[in-house]
PDB file of C-alpha atoms in Angstrom:
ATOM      1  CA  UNK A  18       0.000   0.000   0.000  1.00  0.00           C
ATOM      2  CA  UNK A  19       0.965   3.746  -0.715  1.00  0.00           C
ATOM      3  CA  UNK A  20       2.523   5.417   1.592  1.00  0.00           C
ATOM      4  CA  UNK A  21       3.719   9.183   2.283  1.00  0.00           C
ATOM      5  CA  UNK A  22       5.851  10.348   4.989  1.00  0.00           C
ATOM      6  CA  UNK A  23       6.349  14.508   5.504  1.00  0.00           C
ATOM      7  CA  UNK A  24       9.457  14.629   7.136  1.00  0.00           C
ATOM      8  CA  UNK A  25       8.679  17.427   9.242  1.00  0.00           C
ATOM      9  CA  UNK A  26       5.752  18.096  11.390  1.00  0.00           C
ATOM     10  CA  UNK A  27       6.110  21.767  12.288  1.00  0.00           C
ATOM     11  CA  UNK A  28       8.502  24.313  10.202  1.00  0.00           C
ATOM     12  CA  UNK A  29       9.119  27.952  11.707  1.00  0.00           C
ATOM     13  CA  UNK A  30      10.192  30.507   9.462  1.00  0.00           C
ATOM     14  CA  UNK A  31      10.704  33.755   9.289  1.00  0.00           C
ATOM     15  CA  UNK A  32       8.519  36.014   6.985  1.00  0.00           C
ATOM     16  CA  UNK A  33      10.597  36.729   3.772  1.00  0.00           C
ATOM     17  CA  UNK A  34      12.779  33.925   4.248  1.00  0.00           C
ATOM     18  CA  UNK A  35      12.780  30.728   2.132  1.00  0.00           C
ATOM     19  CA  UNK A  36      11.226  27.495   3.087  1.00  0.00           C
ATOM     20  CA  UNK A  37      11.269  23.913   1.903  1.00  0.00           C
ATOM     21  CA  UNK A  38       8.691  20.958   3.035  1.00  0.00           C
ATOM     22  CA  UNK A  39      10.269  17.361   2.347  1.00  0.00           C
ATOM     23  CA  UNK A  40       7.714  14.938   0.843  1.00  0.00           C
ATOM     24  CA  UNK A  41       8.340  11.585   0.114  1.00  0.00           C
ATOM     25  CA  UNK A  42       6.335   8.714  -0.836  1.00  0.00           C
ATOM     26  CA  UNK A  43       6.683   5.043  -1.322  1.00  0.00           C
ATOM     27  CA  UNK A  44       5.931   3.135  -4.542  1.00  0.00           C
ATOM     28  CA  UNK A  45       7.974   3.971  -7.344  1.00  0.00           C
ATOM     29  CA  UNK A  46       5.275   3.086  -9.689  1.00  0.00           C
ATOM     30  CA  UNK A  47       2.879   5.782 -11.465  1.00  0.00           C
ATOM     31  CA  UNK A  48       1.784   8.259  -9.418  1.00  0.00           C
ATOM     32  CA  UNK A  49       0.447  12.077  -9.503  1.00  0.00           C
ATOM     33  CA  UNK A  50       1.359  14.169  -6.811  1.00  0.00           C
ATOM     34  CA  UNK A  51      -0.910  17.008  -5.002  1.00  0.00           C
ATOM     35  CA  UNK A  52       0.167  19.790  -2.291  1.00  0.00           C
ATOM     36  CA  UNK A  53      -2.714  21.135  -0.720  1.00  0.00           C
ATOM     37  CA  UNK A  54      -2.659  23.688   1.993  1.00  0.00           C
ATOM     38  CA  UNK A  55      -5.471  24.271   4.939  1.00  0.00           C
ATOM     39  CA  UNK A  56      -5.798  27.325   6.712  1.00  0.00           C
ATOM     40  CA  UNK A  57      -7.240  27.190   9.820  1.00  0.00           C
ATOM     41  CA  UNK A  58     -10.789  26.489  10.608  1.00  0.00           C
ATOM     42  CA  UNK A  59     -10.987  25.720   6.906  1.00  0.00           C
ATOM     43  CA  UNK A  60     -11.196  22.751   4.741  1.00  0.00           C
ATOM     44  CA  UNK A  61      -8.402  21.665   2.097  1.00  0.00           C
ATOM     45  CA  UNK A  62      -7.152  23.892  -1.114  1.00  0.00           C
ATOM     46  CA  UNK A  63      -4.957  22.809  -3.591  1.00  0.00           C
ATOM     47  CA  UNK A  64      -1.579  24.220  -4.137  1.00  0.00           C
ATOM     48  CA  UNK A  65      -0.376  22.783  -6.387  1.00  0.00           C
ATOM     49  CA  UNK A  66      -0.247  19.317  -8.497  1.00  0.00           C
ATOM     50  CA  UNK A  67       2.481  16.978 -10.914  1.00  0.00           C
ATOM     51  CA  UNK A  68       0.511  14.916 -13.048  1.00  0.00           C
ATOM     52  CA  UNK A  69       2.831  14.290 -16.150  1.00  0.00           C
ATOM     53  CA  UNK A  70       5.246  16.153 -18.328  1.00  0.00           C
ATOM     54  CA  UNK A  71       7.933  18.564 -16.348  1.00  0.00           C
ATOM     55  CA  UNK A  72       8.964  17.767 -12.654  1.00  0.00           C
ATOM     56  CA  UNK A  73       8.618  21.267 -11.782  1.00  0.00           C
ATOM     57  CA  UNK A  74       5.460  22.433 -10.737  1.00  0.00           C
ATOM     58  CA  UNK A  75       4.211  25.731 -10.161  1.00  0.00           C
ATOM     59  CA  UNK A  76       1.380  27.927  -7.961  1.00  0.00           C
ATOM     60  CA  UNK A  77       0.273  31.414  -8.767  1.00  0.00           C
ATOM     61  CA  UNK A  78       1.150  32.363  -4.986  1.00  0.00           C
ATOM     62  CA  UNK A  79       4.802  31.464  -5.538  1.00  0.00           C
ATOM     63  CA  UNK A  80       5.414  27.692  -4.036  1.00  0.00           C
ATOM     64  CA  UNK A  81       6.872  25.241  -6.810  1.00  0.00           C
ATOM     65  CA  UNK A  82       7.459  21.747  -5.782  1.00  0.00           C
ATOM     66  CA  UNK A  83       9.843  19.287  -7.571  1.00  0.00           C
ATOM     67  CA  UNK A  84       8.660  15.914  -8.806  1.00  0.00           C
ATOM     68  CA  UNK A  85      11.591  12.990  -7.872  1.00  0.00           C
ATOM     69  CA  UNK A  86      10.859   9.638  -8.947  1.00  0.00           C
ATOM     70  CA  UNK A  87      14.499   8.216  -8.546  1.00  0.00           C
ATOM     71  CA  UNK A  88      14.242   9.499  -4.851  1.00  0.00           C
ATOM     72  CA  UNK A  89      10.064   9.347  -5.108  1.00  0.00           C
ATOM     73  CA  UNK A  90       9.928  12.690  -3.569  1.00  0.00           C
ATOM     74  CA  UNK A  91       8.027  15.820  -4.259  1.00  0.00           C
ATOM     75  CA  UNK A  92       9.237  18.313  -2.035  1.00  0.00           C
ATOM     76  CA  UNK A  93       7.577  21.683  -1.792  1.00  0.00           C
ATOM     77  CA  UNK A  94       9.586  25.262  -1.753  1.00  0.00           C
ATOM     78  CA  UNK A  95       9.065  28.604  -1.496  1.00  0.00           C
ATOM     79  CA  UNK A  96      12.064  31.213  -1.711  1.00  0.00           C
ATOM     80  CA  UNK A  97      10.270  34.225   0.094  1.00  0.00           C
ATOM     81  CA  UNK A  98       7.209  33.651   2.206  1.00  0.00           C
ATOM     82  CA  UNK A  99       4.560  35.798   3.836  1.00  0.00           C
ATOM     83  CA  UNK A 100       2.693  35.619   6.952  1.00  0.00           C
ATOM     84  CA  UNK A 101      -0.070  34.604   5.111  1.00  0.00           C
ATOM     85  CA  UNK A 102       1.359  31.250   4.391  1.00  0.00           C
ATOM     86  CA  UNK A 103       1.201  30.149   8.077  1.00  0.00           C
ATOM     87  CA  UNK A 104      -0.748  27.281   7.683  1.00  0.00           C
ATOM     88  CA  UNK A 105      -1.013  23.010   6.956  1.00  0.00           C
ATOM     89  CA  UNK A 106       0.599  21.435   4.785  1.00  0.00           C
ATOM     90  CA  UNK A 107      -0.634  18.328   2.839  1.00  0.00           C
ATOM     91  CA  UNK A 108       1.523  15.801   0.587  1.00  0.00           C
ATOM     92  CA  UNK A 109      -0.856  13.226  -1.116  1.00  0.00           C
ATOM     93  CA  UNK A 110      -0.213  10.814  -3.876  1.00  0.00           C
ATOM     94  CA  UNK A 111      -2.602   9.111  -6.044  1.00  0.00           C
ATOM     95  CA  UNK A 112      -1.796   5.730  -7.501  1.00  0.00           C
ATOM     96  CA  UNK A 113      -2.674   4.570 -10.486  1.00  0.00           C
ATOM     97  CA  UNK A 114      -2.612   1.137  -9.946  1.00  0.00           C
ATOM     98  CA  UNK A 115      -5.459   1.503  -7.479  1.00  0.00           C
ATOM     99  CA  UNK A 116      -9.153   1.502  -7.973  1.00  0.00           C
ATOM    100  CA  UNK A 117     -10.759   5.105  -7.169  1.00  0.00           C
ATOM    101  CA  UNK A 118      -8.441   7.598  -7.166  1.00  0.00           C
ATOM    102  CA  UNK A 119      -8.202   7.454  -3.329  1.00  0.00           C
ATOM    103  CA  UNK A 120      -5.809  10.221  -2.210  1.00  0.00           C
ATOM    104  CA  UNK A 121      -3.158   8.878   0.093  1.00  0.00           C
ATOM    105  CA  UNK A 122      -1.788  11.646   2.449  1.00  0.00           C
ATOM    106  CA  UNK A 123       1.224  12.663   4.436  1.00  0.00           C
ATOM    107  CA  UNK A 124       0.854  13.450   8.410  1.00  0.00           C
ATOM    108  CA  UNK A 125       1.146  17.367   7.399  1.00  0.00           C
ATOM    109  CA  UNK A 126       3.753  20.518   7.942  1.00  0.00           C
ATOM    110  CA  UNK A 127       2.750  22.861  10.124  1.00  0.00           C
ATOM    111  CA  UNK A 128       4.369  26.344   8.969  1.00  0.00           C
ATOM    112  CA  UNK A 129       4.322  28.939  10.965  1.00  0.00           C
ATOM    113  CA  UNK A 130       5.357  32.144   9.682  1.00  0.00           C
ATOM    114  CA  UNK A 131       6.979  34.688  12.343  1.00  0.00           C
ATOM    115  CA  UNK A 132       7.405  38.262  11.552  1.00  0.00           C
TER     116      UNK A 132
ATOM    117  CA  UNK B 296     -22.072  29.726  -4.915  1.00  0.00           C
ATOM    118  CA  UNK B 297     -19.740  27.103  -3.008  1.00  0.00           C
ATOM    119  CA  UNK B 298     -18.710  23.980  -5.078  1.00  0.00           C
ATOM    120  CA  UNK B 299     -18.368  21.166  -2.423  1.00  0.00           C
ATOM    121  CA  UNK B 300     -20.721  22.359   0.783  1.00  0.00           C
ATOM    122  CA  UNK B 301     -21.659  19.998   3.423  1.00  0.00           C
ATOM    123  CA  UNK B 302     -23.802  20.745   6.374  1.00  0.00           C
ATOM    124  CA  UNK B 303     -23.144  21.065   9.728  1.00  0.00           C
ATOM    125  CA  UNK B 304     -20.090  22.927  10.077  1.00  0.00           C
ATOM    126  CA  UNK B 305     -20.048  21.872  13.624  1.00  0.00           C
ATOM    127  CA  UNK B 306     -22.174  18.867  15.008  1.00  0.00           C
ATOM    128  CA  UNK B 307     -21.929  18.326  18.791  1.00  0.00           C
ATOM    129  CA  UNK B 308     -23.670  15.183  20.059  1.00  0.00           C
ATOM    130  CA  UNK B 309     -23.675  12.719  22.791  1.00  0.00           C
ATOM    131  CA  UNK B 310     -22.685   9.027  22.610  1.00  0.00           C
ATOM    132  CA  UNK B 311     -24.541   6.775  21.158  1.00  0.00           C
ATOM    133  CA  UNK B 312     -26.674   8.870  18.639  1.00  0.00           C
ATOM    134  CA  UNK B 313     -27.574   8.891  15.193  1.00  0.00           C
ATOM    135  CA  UNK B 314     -26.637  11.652  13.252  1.00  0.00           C
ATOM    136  CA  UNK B 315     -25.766  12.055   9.296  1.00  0.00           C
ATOM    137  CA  UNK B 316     -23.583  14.633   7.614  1.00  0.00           C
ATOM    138  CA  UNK B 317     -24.527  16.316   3.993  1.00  0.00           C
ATOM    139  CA  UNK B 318     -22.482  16.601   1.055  1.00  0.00           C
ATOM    140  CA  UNK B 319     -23.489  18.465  -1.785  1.00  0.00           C
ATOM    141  CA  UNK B 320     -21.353  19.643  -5.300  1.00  0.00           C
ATOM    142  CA  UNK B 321     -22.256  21.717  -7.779  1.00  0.00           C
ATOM    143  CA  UNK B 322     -19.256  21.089  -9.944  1.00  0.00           C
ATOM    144  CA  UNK B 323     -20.891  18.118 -12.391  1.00  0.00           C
ATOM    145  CA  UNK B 324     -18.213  16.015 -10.970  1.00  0.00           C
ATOM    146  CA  UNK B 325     -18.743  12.096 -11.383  1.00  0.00           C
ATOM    147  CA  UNK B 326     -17.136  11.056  -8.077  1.00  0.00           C
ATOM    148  CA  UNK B 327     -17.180  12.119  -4.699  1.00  0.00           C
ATOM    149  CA  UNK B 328     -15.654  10.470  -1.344  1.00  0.00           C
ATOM    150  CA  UNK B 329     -16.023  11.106   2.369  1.00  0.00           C
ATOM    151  CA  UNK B 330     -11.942  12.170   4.303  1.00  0.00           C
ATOM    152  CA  UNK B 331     -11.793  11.604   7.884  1.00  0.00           C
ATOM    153  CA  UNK B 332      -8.986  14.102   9.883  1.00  0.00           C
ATOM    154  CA  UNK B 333      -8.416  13.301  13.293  1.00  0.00           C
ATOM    155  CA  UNK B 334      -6.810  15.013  16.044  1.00  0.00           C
ATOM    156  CA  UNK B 335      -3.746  14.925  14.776  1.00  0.00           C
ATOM    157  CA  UNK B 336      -4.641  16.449  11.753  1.00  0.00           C
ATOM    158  CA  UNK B 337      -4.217  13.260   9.773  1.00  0.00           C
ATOM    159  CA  UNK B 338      -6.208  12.552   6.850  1.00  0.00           C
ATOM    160  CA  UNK B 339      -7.440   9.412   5.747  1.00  0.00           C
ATOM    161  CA  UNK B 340     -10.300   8.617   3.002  1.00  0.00           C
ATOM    162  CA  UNK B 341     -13.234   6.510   4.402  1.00  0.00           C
ATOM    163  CA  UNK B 342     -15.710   6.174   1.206  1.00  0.00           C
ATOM    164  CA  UNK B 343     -15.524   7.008  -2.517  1.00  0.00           C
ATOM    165  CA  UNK B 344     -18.487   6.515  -5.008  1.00  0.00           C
ATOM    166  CA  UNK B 345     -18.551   6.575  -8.868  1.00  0.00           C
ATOM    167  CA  UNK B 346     -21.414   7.884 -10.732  1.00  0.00           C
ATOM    168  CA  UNK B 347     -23.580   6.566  -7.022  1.00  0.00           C
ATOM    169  CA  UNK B 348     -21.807   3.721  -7.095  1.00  0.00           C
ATOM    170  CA  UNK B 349     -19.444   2.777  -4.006  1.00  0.00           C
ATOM    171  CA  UNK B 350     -16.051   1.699  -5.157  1.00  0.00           C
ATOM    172  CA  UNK B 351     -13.982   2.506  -1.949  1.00  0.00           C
ATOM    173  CA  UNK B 352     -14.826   1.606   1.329  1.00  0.00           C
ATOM    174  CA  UNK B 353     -11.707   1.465   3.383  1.00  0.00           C
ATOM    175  CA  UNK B 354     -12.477  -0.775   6.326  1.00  0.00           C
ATOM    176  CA  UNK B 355     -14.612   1.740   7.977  1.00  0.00           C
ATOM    177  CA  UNK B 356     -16.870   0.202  10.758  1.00  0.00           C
ATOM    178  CA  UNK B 357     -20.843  -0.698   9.682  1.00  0.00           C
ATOM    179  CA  UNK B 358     -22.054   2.051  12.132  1.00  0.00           C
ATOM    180  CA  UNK B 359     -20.697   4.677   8.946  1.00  0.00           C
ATOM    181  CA  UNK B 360     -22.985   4.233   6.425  1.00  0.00           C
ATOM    182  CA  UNK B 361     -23.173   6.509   3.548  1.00  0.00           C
ATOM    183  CA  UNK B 362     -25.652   7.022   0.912  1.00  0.00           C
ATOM    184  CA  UNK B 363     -25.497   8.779  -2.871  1.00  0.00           C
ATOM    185  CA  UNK B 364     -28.954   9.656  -4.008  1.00  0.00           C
ATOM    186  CA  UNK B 365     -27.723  11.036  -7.015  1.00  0.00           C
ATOM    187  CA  UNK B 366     -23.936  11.828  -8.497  1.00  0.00           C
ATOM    188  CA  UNK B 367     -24.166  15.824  -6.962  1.00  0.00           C
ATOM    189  CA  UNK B 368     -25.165  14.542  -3.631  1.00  0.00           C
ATOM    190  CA  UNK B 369     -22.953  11.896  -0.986  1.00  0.00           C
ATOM    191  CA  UNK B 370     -24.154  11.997   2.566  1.00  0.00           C
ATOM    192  CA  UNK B 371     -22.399  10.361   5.841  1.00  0.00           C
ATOM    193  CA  UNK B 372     -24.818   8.447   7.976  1.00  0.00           C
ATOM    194  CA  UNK B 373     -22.912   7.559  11.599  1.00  0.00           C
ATOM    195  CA  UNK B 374     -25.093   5.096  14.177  1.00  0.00           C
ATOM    196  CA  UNK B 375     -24.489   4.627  17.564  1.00  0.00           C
ATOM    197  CA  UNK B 376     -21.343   7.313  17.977  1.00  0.00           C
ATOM    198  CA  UNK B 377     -18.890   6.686  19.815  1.00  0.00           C
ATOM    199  CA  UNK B 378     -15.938   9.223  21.382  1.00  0.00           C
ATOM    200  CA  UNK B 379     -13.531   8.087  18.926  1.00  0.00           C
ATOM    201  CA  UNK B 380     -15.712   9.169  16.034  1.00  0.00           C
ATOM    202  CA  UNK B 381     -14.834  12.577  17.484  1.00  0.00           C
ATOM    203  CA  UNK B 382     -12.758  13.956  14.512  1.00  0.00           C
ATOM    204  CA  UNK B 383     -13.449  16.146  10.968  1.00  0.00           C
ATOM    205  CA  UNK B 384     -15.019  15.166   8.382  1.00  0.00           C
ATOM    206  CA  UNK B 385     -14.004  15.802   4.714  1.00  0.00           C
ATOM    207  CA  UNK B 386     -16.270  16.040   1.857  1.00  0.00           C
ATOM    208  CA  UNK B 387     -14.688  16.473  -1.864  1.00  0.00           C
ATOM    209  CA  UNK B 388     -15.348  15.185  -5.480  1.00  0.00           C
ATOM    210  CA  UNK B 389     -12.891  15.003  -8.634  1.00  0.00           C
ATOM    211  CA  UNK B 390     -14.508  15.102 -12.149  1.00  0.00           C
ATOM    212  CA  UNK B 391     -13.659  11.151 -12.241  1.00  0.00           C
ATOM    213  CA  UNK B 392     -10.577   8.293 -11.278  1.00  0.00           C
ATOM    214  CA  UNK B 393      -8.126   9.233 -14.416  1.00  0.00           C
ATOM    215  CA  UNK B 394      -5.542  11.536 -15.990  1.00  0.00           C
ATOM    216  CA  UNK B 395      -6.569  15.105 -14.946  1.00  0.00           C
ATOM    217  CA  UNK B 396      -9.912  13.971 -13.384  1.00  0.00           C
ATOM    218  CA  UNK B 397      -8.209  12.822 -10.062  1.00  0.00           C
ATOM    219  CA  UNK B 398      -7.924  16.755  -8.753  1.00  0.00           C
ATOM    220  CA  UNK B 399      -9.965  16.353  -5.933  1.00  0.00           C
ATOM    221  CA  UNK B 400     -12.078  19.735  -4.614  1.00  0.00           C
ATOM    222  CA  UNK B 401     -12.733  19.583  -0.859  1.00  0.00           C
ATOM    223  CA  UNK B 402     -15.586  21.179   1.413  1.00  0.00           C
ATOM    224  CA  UNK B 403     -15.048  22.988   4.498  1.00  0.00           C
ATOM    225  CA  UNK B 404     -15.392  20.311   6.915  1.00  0.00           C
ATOM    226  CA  UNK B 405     -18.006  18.813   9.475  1.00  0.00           C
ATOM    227  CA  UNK B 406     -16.080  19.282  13.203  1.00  0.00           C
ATOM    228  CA  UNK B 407     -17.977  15.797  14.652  1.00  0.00           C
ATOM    229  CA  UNK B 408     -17.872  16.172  18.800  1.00  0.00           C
ATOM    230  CA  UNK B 409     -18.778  13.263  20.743  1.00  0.00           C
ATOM    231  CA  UNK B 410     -19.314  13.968  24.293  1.00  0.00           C
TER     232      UNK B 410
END
């Protein structure tokens, strides 16, 4: 069974500075990748997704993430961020083996953005 | 004009009730699933039907029972609740299980209380 594993559970940063969350996942098979970030009180957005085509993977608020398969990782990165982006982070894979397009998710990265 | 809503927000309730959960999309997406995020903030997908057709059901106990009267509409029907039910619950739907149809589009969230 997929797995994904978010290598950090809370990330502190300070606002304007650059930030990376580490995302890896388990089966090397074909997957597509999804960020998606929850504010609080609120339910899930997505950021950002690799489906095929080039690794890199851009969002119009400035995160890019990096799609890995030799080290099946998909690692999200923003050089400059705001306070705004204090928030949850989500890694999930989808893979295509499997039946329903069930969304597999990492534990989350808290960022917390400090003036 | 909200394109996954479910109702209630929030849903306080003591053990051993009855209560159901409503999904509804306006997106004309073919398939739409139920998330459950605990305490921890971890996500995890509990049901996922196809055109009102179940085609996930990820070893969630009997008491969960949910029902798809038509493909816009998935509701969450919980019996006899328990404390550990305590948790949020996810509503989204994806225009279908391939390709570019596996972007899944999430509601705000059902906060479940069991006291």
């Amino acid at each position: 069974a997929q797995s994904v594993t978010q290598l950090d559970s809370q990330v502190p940063v300070f606002e304007e500075a650059p930030v990376e969350l580490r995302c890896n996942y388990s089966s090397s098979v074909s997957v597509y990748l999804f960020w998606y970030v929850q504010y609080p009180n609120q339910g899930l957005q997505l950021l950002l997704k690799y489906l095929s085509g080039s690794t890199l993977v851009e969002s119009i608020n400035g995160f890019e993430a990096e799609f890995n398969k030799s080290q099946t990782s998909f690692h999200l990165r923003k050089p400059s961020v705001h306070i705004s982006d204090t928030a949850e982070y989500f890694c999930a894979v989808s893979d295509l083996r499997a039946a329903g397009n069930k969304l597999t998710f990492g534990g989350g990265t808290r960022v917390l953005v400090k003036p | 004009d909200t394109a996954v809503s479910q109702t209630p927000k929030y849903l306080v309730t003591q053990m051993g009730n009855d209560k159901s959960i409503k999904c509804e999309q306006n997106l004309g997406h073919d398939t739409m699933y139920w998330y459950k995020q605990d305490s921890k903030k971890f996500l995890k997908i509990m049901f996922s039907y196809n055109n009102k057709e179940l085609i996930i059901n990820e070893t969630v106990p009997n008491r969960f029972s949910p029902k798809s009267p038509d493909k816009a509409h998935l509701n969450l029907h919980i019996n006899s609740l328990e404390l550990g039910d305590s948790a949020v619950y996810f509503c989204a739907s994806s225009r279908g299980t391939g390709g570019a149809a596996t972007e899944a589009f999430f509601g705000q969230g059902t906060r479940l209380t069991v006291v």
